[in-house]
Amino acid sequence: MYDTSLGIISQNIYSQVDLHSKYGGVVPELASRDHIRKTLPLINQTIAEADLSLDQLDGIAYTAGPGLTPALLVGATLARALAWSVNVPAIAVHHMEAHLLATLLSPSKPQLPFIALLVSGGHTMLVKATDFGKYEILGESLDDAAGEAFDKTAKLLGLGYPGGPEIARMAQHGTPDVFTFPRPMTDRPGLDFSFSGLKTAVQTAVKASSELDNQTRADIALALEEAIVSTLYIKCRRAIEEQNISRLVLAGGVAANQRLRKRTKLLDADVHYPPISLCTDNGAMIAYAGHERLRRGMSADLVVNCQARWSIESIE
């Protein structure tokens, strides 16, 4: 929950990691069923911890997309119904815009305009933000996102889900330069990404290894993390130079990666990122994005409408 004067006044997260870990990724049907069971009790708990009641809220924000339709529908239907029941606006929020704005919840807030690297399990893109709601995609992944490369490699190495934190933990024990993986699309102009080839490179390395012991897995994890971080760093540097904007915002789950944070600090730019707790999906970032839209007089129509695919450039 977000208050204009006090900031975040209450938040809770229920993780489905244990539910999906044995599958190595999100199963939409299982996710949506679990949403039905858990969402309303979590909302009630969060409101109670803020010492408020539902009818004291000024608006209810929800994720309208992009994402998996079954899960989006659960949240949108519940939010729309709750808003109607107490006669307050419902605010449809773009998932990636919420990630981008989460950095404004940190003590050091970036000034507009800035370049944003939005990098998560499902998305990798560079966005120029010139004002609230005014975004231009400078480059995006043509296939797998960076987070998907982490997840797929973790599964290949027999590590847990989600893959990013697992790869990062294993990489701490890796030996540099034992393996070297390509930095895809950095040898050509442009700001687009491609990470599907990294999975193939890892598969080749695994097959060529006589024994996939813990040290070999750590060496592969380090090489993969270095490849992804170096690629993101090169593309960020290029975007900063091409756009002549010296402010960079990291957002999304992969923005929690410590190697990425340290590397981007080497850029000739003012670098910002959210607190670790607000990098992965969370209700606080949705509440804040909804707050910003509500105070500008924006709200959703009295319909349940979700968009599995929704370009950040098309936000009103």
Short mmCIF file of C-alpha atoms in Angstrom, two decimals:
data_model
loop_
_atom_site.label_atom_id
_atom_site.label_comp_id
_atom_site.label_asym_id
_atom_site.label_seq_id
_atom_site.Cartn_x
_atom_site.Cartn_y
_atom_site.Cartn_z
CA MET A 1 0.00 0.00 0.00
CA TYR A 2 1.24 3.47 -0.89
CA ASP A 3 0.42 6.78 0.79
CA THR A 4 1.20 10.14 -0.82
CA SER A 5 2.77 11.54 2.35
CA LEU A 6 4.18 8.44 4.02
CA GLY A 7 5.27 6.34 1.05
CA ILE A 8 4.99 2.55 1.41
CA ILE A 9 2.90 1.91 4.52
CA SER A 10 2.32 -1.82 4.17
CA GLN A 11 3.34 -4.60 1.82
CA ASN A 12 3.33 -8.38 1.68
CA ILE A 13 4.55 -10.88 -0.90
CA TYR A 14 3.42 -14.45 -1.30
CA SER A 15 5.96 -16.35 -3.39
CA GLN A 16 5.01 -19.19 -5.75
CA VAL A 17 8.64 -20.30 -6.17
CA ASP A 18 8.08 -23.56 -4.30
CA LEU A 19 4.98 -24.26 -6.40
CA HIS A 20 6.79 -23.87 -9.73
CA SER A 21 10.37 -24.87 -8.88
CA LYS A 22 9.93 -28.54 -9.71
CA TYR A 23 8.79 -27.56 -13.21
CA GLY A 24 11.67 -25.14 -13.81
CA GLY A 25 9.27 -22.33 -14.72
CA VAL A 26 5.80 -20.89 -14.21
CA VAL A 27 2.83 -23.15 -14.99
CA PRO A 28 -0.04 -20.73 -15.84
CA GLU A 29 -2.90 -22.95 -14.63
CA LEU A 30 -1.24 -23.66 -11.29
CA ALA A 31 -0.31 -19.98 -10.90
CA SER A 32 -3.85 -18.72 -11.47
CA ARG A 33 -5.43 -21.28 -9.15
CA ASP A 34 -3.00 -20.31 -6.41
CA HIS A 35 -3.78 -16.64 -7.07
CA ILE A 36 -7.46 -17.36 -6.44
CA ARG A 37 -6.67 -18.95 -3.08
CA LYS A 38 -4.08 -16.48 -1.83
CA THR A 39 -4.76 -13.00 -3.22
CA LEU A 40 -7.76 -11.84 -1.16
CA PRO A 41 -6.36 -13.05 2.19
CA LEU A 42 -3.07 -11.30 1.36
CA ILE A 43 -4.93 -8.06 0.53
CA ASN A 44 -6.87 -8.24 3.79
CA GLN A 45 -3.67 -8.85 5.74
CA THR A 46 -1.92 -5.89 4.09
CA ILE A 47 -4.82 -3.51 4.76
CA ALA A 48 -5.05 -4.66 8.38
CA GLU A 49 -1.31 -4.15 8.93
CA ALA A 50 -1.72 -0.56 7.74
CA ASP A 51 -4.48 -0.14 10.35
CA LEU A 52 -6.98 0.77 7.64
CA SER A 53 -10.18 -0.63 6.18
CA LEU A 54 -11.05 -1.22 2.54
CA ASP A 55 -13.44 1.75 2.39
CA GLN A 56 -10.64 4.11 3.44
CA LEU A 57 -8.68 3.52 0.23
CA ASP A 58 -8.72 6.16 -2.51
CA GLY A 59 -8.10 3.67 -5.31
CA ILE A 60 -7.11 0.10 -6.09
CA ALA A 61 -4.34 -0.61 -8.60
CA TYR A 62 -3.82 -3.92 -10.38
CA THR A 63 -1.54 -5.39 -13.02
CA ALA A 64 -3.36 -5.37 -16.36
CA GLY A 65 -0.45 -6.73 -18.41
CA PRO A 66 1.75 -7.83 -19.96
CA GLY A 67 1.87 -11.31 -18.51
CA LEU A 68 0.10 -14.65 -18.35
CA THR A 69 -3.60 -14.13 -19.03
CA PRO A 70 -5.02 -16.58 -16.43
CA ALA A 71 -3.08 -14.94 -13.59
CA LEU A 72 -3.80 -11.41 -14.85
CA LEU A 73 -7.53 -12.14 -14.96
CA VAL A 74 -7.61 -13.21 -11.32
CA GLY A 75 -5.99 -9.97 -10.15
CA ALA A 76 -7.97 -7.74 -12.49
CA THR A 77 -11.33 -9.32 -11.58
CA LEU A 78 -10.68 -9.09 -7.86
CA ALA A 79 -9.37 -5.52 -7.99
CA ARG A 80 -12.23 -4.38 -10.19
CA ALA A 81 -14.80 -5.98 -7.87
CA LEU A 82 -13.24 -4.55 -4.70
CA ALA A 83 -13.06 -1.07 -6.24
CA TRP A 84 -16.72 -1.27 -7.28
CA SER A 85 -17.79 -2.49 -3.83
CA VAL A 86 -16.44 0.64 -2.10
CA ASN A 87 -16.97 3.02 -5.04
CA VAL A 88 -13.33 3.98 -5.65
CA PRO A 89 -11.41 4.04 -8.94
CA ALA A 90 -9.62 0.96 -10.22
CA ILE A 91 -6.31 1.72 -11.92
CA ALA A 92 -4.87 -0.59 -14.58
CA VAL A 93 -1.08 -0.71 -14.35
CA HIS A 94 1.47 -1.78 -16.94
CA HIS A 95 3.77 -4.36 -15.37
CA MET A 96 6.98 -3.00 -16.91
CA GLU A 97 6.12 0.64 -16.20
CA ALA A 98 5.70 -0.35 -12.55
CA HIS A 99 9.18 -1.91 -12.57
CA LEU A 100 10.57 1.23 -14.17
CA LEU A 101 8.91 3.50 -11.58
CA ALA A 102 9.99 1.31 -8.64
CA THR A 103 13.32 3.13 -8.65
CA LEU A 104 11.43 6.26 -7.56
CA LEU A 105 10.68 4.45 -4.30
CA SER A 106 14.38 4.45 -3.39
CA PRO A 107 15.89 7.29 -1.30
CA SER A 108 17.81 8.58 -4.33
CA LYS A 109 15.32 9.31 -7.10
CA PRO A 110 16.46 9.82 -10.70
CA GLN A 111 15.37 12.88 -12.61
CA LEU A 112 13.74 12.62 -16.02
CA PRO A 113 14.74 11.99 -18.72
CA PHE A 114 16.63 8.77 -18.16
CA ILE A 115 17.52 5.50 -19.87
CA ALA A 116 15.99 2.43 -18.25
CA LEU A 117 17.28 -1.13 -18.53
CA LEU A 118 14.24 -3.30 -17.83
CA VAL A 119 15.54 -6.82 -17.37
CA SER A 120 13.56 -9.72 -15.91
CA GLY A 121 12.54 -13.29 -16.56
CA GLY A 122 10.28 -12.35 -19.45
CA HIS A 123 11.64 -9.03 -20.71
CA THR A 124 14.92 -7.38 -21.60
CA MET A 125 14.71 -3.90 -23.09
CA LEU A 126 16.26 -0.47 -23.10
CA VAL A 127 13.71 2.32 -22.76
CA LYS A 128 14.03 6.09 -22.93
CA ALA A 129 11.72 7.72 -20.39
CA THR A 130 11.14 11.39 -21.15
CA ASP A 131 8.14 11.89 -18.83
CA PHE A 132 5.57 9.87 -16.92
CA GLY A 133 3.82 7.64 -19.46
CA LYS A 134 6.11 8.70 -22.32
CA TYR A 135 8.44 5.85 -23.17
CA GLU A 136 10.39 4.86 -26.25
CA ILE A 137 11.82 1.38 -26.71
CA LEU A 138 15.42 1.74 -27.89
CA GLY A 139 16.14 -1.98 -28.04
CA GLU A 140 14.70 -5.28 -26.83
CA SER A 141 15.36 -8.99 -26.89
CA LEU A 142 14.65 -10.71 -30.18
CA ASP A 143 14.24 -14.08 -28.46
CA ASP A 144 15.00 -15.12 -24.87
CA ALA A 145 15.22 -12.50 -22.15
CA ALA A 146 18.26 -12.40 -19.88
CA GLY A 147 16.24 -13.93 -17.06
CA GLU A 148 15.25 -16.83 -19.29
CA ALA A 149 18.92 -17.46 -20.07
CA PHE A 150 19.60 -17.67 -16.33
CA ASP A 151 16.61 -19.98 -15.75
CA LYS A 152 17.43 -22.35 -18.61
CA THR A 153 21.10 -22.58 -17.66
CA ALA A 154 20.22 -23.22 -14.02
CA LYS A 155 17.93 -26.07 -15.09
CA LEU A 156 20.65 -27.49 -17.34
CA LEU A 157 23.13 -27.40 -14.45
CA GLY A 158 20.67 -29.00 -12.05
CA LEU A 159 20.21 -25.85 -9.97
CA GLY A 160 17.01 -24.43 -8.50
CA TYR A 161 14.39 -21.99 -9.78
CA PRO A 162 14.42 -19.06 -10.32
CA GLY A 163 17.75 -19.37 -12.02
CA GLY A 164 19.20 -15.88 -11.55
CA PRO A 165 19.90 -16.08 -7.81
CA GLU A 166 21.04 -19.71 -8.15
CA ILE A 167 23.51 -18.86 -10.91
CA ALA A 168 24.81 -15.86 -8.95
CA ARG A 169 25.40 -17.97 -5.82
CA MET A 170 27.19 -20.69 -7.80
CA ALA A 171 29.25 -18.13 -9.73
CA GLN A 172 30.82 -16.91 -6.49
CA HIS A 173 32.83 -20.14 -6.44
CA GLY A 174 33.75 -20.08 -10.14
CA THR A 175 37.22 -19.70 -11.62
CA PRO A 176 37.50 -16.88 -14.18
CA ASP A 177 38.27 -17.65 -17.83
CA VAL A 178 37.84 -21.43 -17.58
CA PHE A 179 34.87 -20.98 -19.91
CA THR A 180 34.13 -18.04 -22.19
CA PHE A 181 30.72 -17.50 -23.72
CA PRO A 182 29.80 -15.00 -26.47
CA ARG A 183 28.49 -11.49 -25.85
CA PRO A 184 25.63 -11.70 -28.38
CA MET A 185 24.94 -8.83 -30.79
CA THR A 186 27.60 -6.55 -29.29
CA ASP A 187 29.70 -6.73 -32.46
CA ARG A 188 27.06 -4.98 -34.57
CA PRO A 189 25.23 -1.64 -34.36
CA GLY A 190 21.96 -1.32 -32.50
CA LEU A 191 20.53 -1.88 -29.05
CA ASP A 192 18.61 -5.13 -29.49
CA PHE A 193 19.44 -8.24 -27.47
CA SER A 194 19.56 -11.98 -28.12
CA PHE A 195 20.21 -14.52 -25.39
CA SER A 196 18.95 -17.81 -26.87
CA GLY A 197 22.41 -18.65 -28.22
CA LEU A 198 23.89 -18.60 -24.74
CA LYS A 199 21.86 -21.68 -23.82
CA THR A 200 23.35 -23.48 -26.81
CA ALA A 201 26.85 -22.39 -25.77
CA VAL A 202 26.26 -23.72 -22.26
CA GLN A 203 24.89 -27.01 -23.62
CA THR A 204 28.03 -27.39 -25.73
CA ALA A 205 30.24 -26.69 -22.71
CA VAL A 206 28.34 -29.20 -20.58
CA LYS A 207 28.61 -31.92 -23.23
CA ALA A 208 32.32 -31.26 -23.65
CA SER A 209 32.97 -31.57 -19.91
CA SER A 210 34.10 -35.02 -18.82
CA GLU A 211 32.52 -34.54 -15.40
CA LEU A 212 29.91 -31.99 -14.35
CA ASP A 213 31.09 -31.61 -10.77
CA ASN A 214 30.38 -28.62 -8.54
CA GLN A 215 33.51 -26.75 -9.61
CA THR A 216 32.70 -27.17 -13.30
CA ARG A 217 29.16 -25.97 -12.71
CA ALA A 218 30.49 -22.98 -10.78
CA ASP A 219 32.90 -22.15 -13.64
CA ILE A 220 30.06 -22.35 -16.18
CA ALA A 221 27.78 -20.23 -13.97
CA LEU A 222 30.47 -17.55 -13.67
CA ALA A 223 31.09 -17.53 -17.42
CA LEU A 224 27.37 -17.20 -18.14
CA GLU A 225 26.89 -14.40 -15.62
CA GLU A 226 29.90 -12.56 -17.04
CA ALA A 227 28.55 -12.92 -20.59
CA ILE A 228 25.09 -11.59 -19.69
CA VAL A 229 26.38 -8.74 -17.52
CA SER A 230 28.98 -7.71 -20.13
CA THR A 231 26.33 -7.70 -22.85
CA LEU A 232 23.95 -5.56 -20.79
CA TYR A 233 26.80 -3.20 -19.85
CA ILE A 234 27.88 -2.71 -23.46
CA LYS A 235 24.32 -2.02 -24.61
CA CYS A 236 23.69 0.42 -21.75
CA ARG A 237 26.88 2.31 -22.55
CA ARG A 238 25.87 2.49 -26.20
CA ALA A 239 22.38 3.78 -25.34
CA ILE A 240 23.79 6.45 -23.03
CA GLU A 241 26.17 7.65 -25.72
CA GLU A 242 23.63 7.57 -28.56
CA GLN A 243 20.87 9.33 -26.59
CA ASN A 244 23.24 11.73 -24.79
CA ILE A 245 21.45 11.01 -21.52
CA SER A 246 23.65 10.46 -18.49
CA ARG A 247 21.10 8.85 -16.17
CA LEU A 248 20.52 5.09 -16.12
CA VAL A 249 17.86 3.18 -14.19
CA LEU A 250 18.06 -0.58 -13.64
CA ALA A 251 14.73 -2.31 -13.08
CA GLY A 252 13.29 -5.81 -12.96
CA GLY A 253 14.34 -8.98 -11.18
CA VAL A 254 17.78 -9.19 -12.78
CA ALA A 255 18.49 -5.65 -11.48
CA ALA A 256 19.12 -7.37 -8.13
CA ASN A 257 22.22 -9.05 -9.58
CA GLN A 258 25.23 -7.66 -7.71
CA ARG A 259 27.67 -8.16 -10.59
CA LEU A 260 25.39 -6.13 -12.86
CA ARG A 261 25.08 -3.36 -10.26
CA LYS A 262 28.84 -3.14 -9.80
CA ARG A 263 29.54 -3.19 -13.54
CA THR A 264 27.04 -0.47 -14.43
CA LYS A 265 28.53 1.76 -11.73
CA LEU A 266 31.58 1.95 -14.03
CA LEU A 267 29.52 3.73 -16.69
CA ASP A 268 29.94 7.45 -17.23
CA ALA A 269 26.42 7.98 -15.91
CA ASP A 270 24.34 8.50 -12.79
CA VAL A 271 23.06 4.98 -12.09
CA HIS A 272 19.96 4.22 -10.02
CA TYR A 273 18.22 1.00 -9.03
CA PRO A 274 15.43 -0.02 -6.64
CA PRO A 275 16.02 -1.63 -3.26
CA ILE A 276 16.59 -5.39 -3.62
CA SER A 277 13.13 -6.06 -2.16
CA LEU A 278 11.47 -4.08 -4.96
CA CYS A 279 13.35 -5.59 -7.93
CA THR A 280 11.26 -8.71 -8.35
CA ASP A 281 7.47 -8.55 -8.79
CA ASN A 282 5.81 -6.87 -5.82
CA GLY A 283 2.64 -5.06 -4.86
CA ALA A 284 4.39 -1.87 -3.75
CA MET A 285 5.53 -0.99 -7.27
CA ILE A 286 2.00 -1.58 -8.61
CA ALA A 287 0.54 0.59 -5.83
CA TYR A 288 3.00 3.40 -6.59
CA ALA A 289 2.38 3.28 -10.35
CA GLY A 290 -1.37 3.30 -9.64
CA HIS A 291 -0.93 6.26 -7.28
CA GLU A 292 0.87 8.24 -9.98
CA ARG A 293 -1.89 7.52 -12.49
CA LEU A 294 -4.67 8.25 -10.00
CA ARG A 295 -3.30 11.66 -9.07
CA ARG A 296 -3.31 12.49 -12.78
CA GLY A 297 -6.99 11.59 -12.99
CA MET A 298 -6.54 8.25 -14.71
CA SER A 299 -8.61 5.15 -13.94
CA ALA A 300 -9.86 2.04 -15.72
CA ASP A 301 -13.30 1.50 -17.23
CA LEU A 302 -15.80 -0.71 -15.41
CA VAL A 303 -14.67 -3.80 -17.31
CA VAL A 304 -12.21 -6.60 -16.67
CA ASN A 305 -9.60 -6.13 -19.36
CA CYS A 306 -6.09 -7.62 -19.48
CA GLN A 307 -3.40 -7.59 -22.14
CA ALA A 308 -0.99 -10.51 -22.33
CA ARG A 309 1.05 -8.47 -24.82
CA TRP A 310 1.22 -4.75 -24.23
CA SER A 311 3.96 -2.46 -25.49
CA ILE A 312 5.19 0.07 -22.98
CA GLU A 313 5.15 2.62 -25.81
CA SER A 314 1.36 2.36 -26.10
CA ILE A 315 0.61 3.36 -22.51
CA GLU A 316 -1.72 6.34 -22.33
#
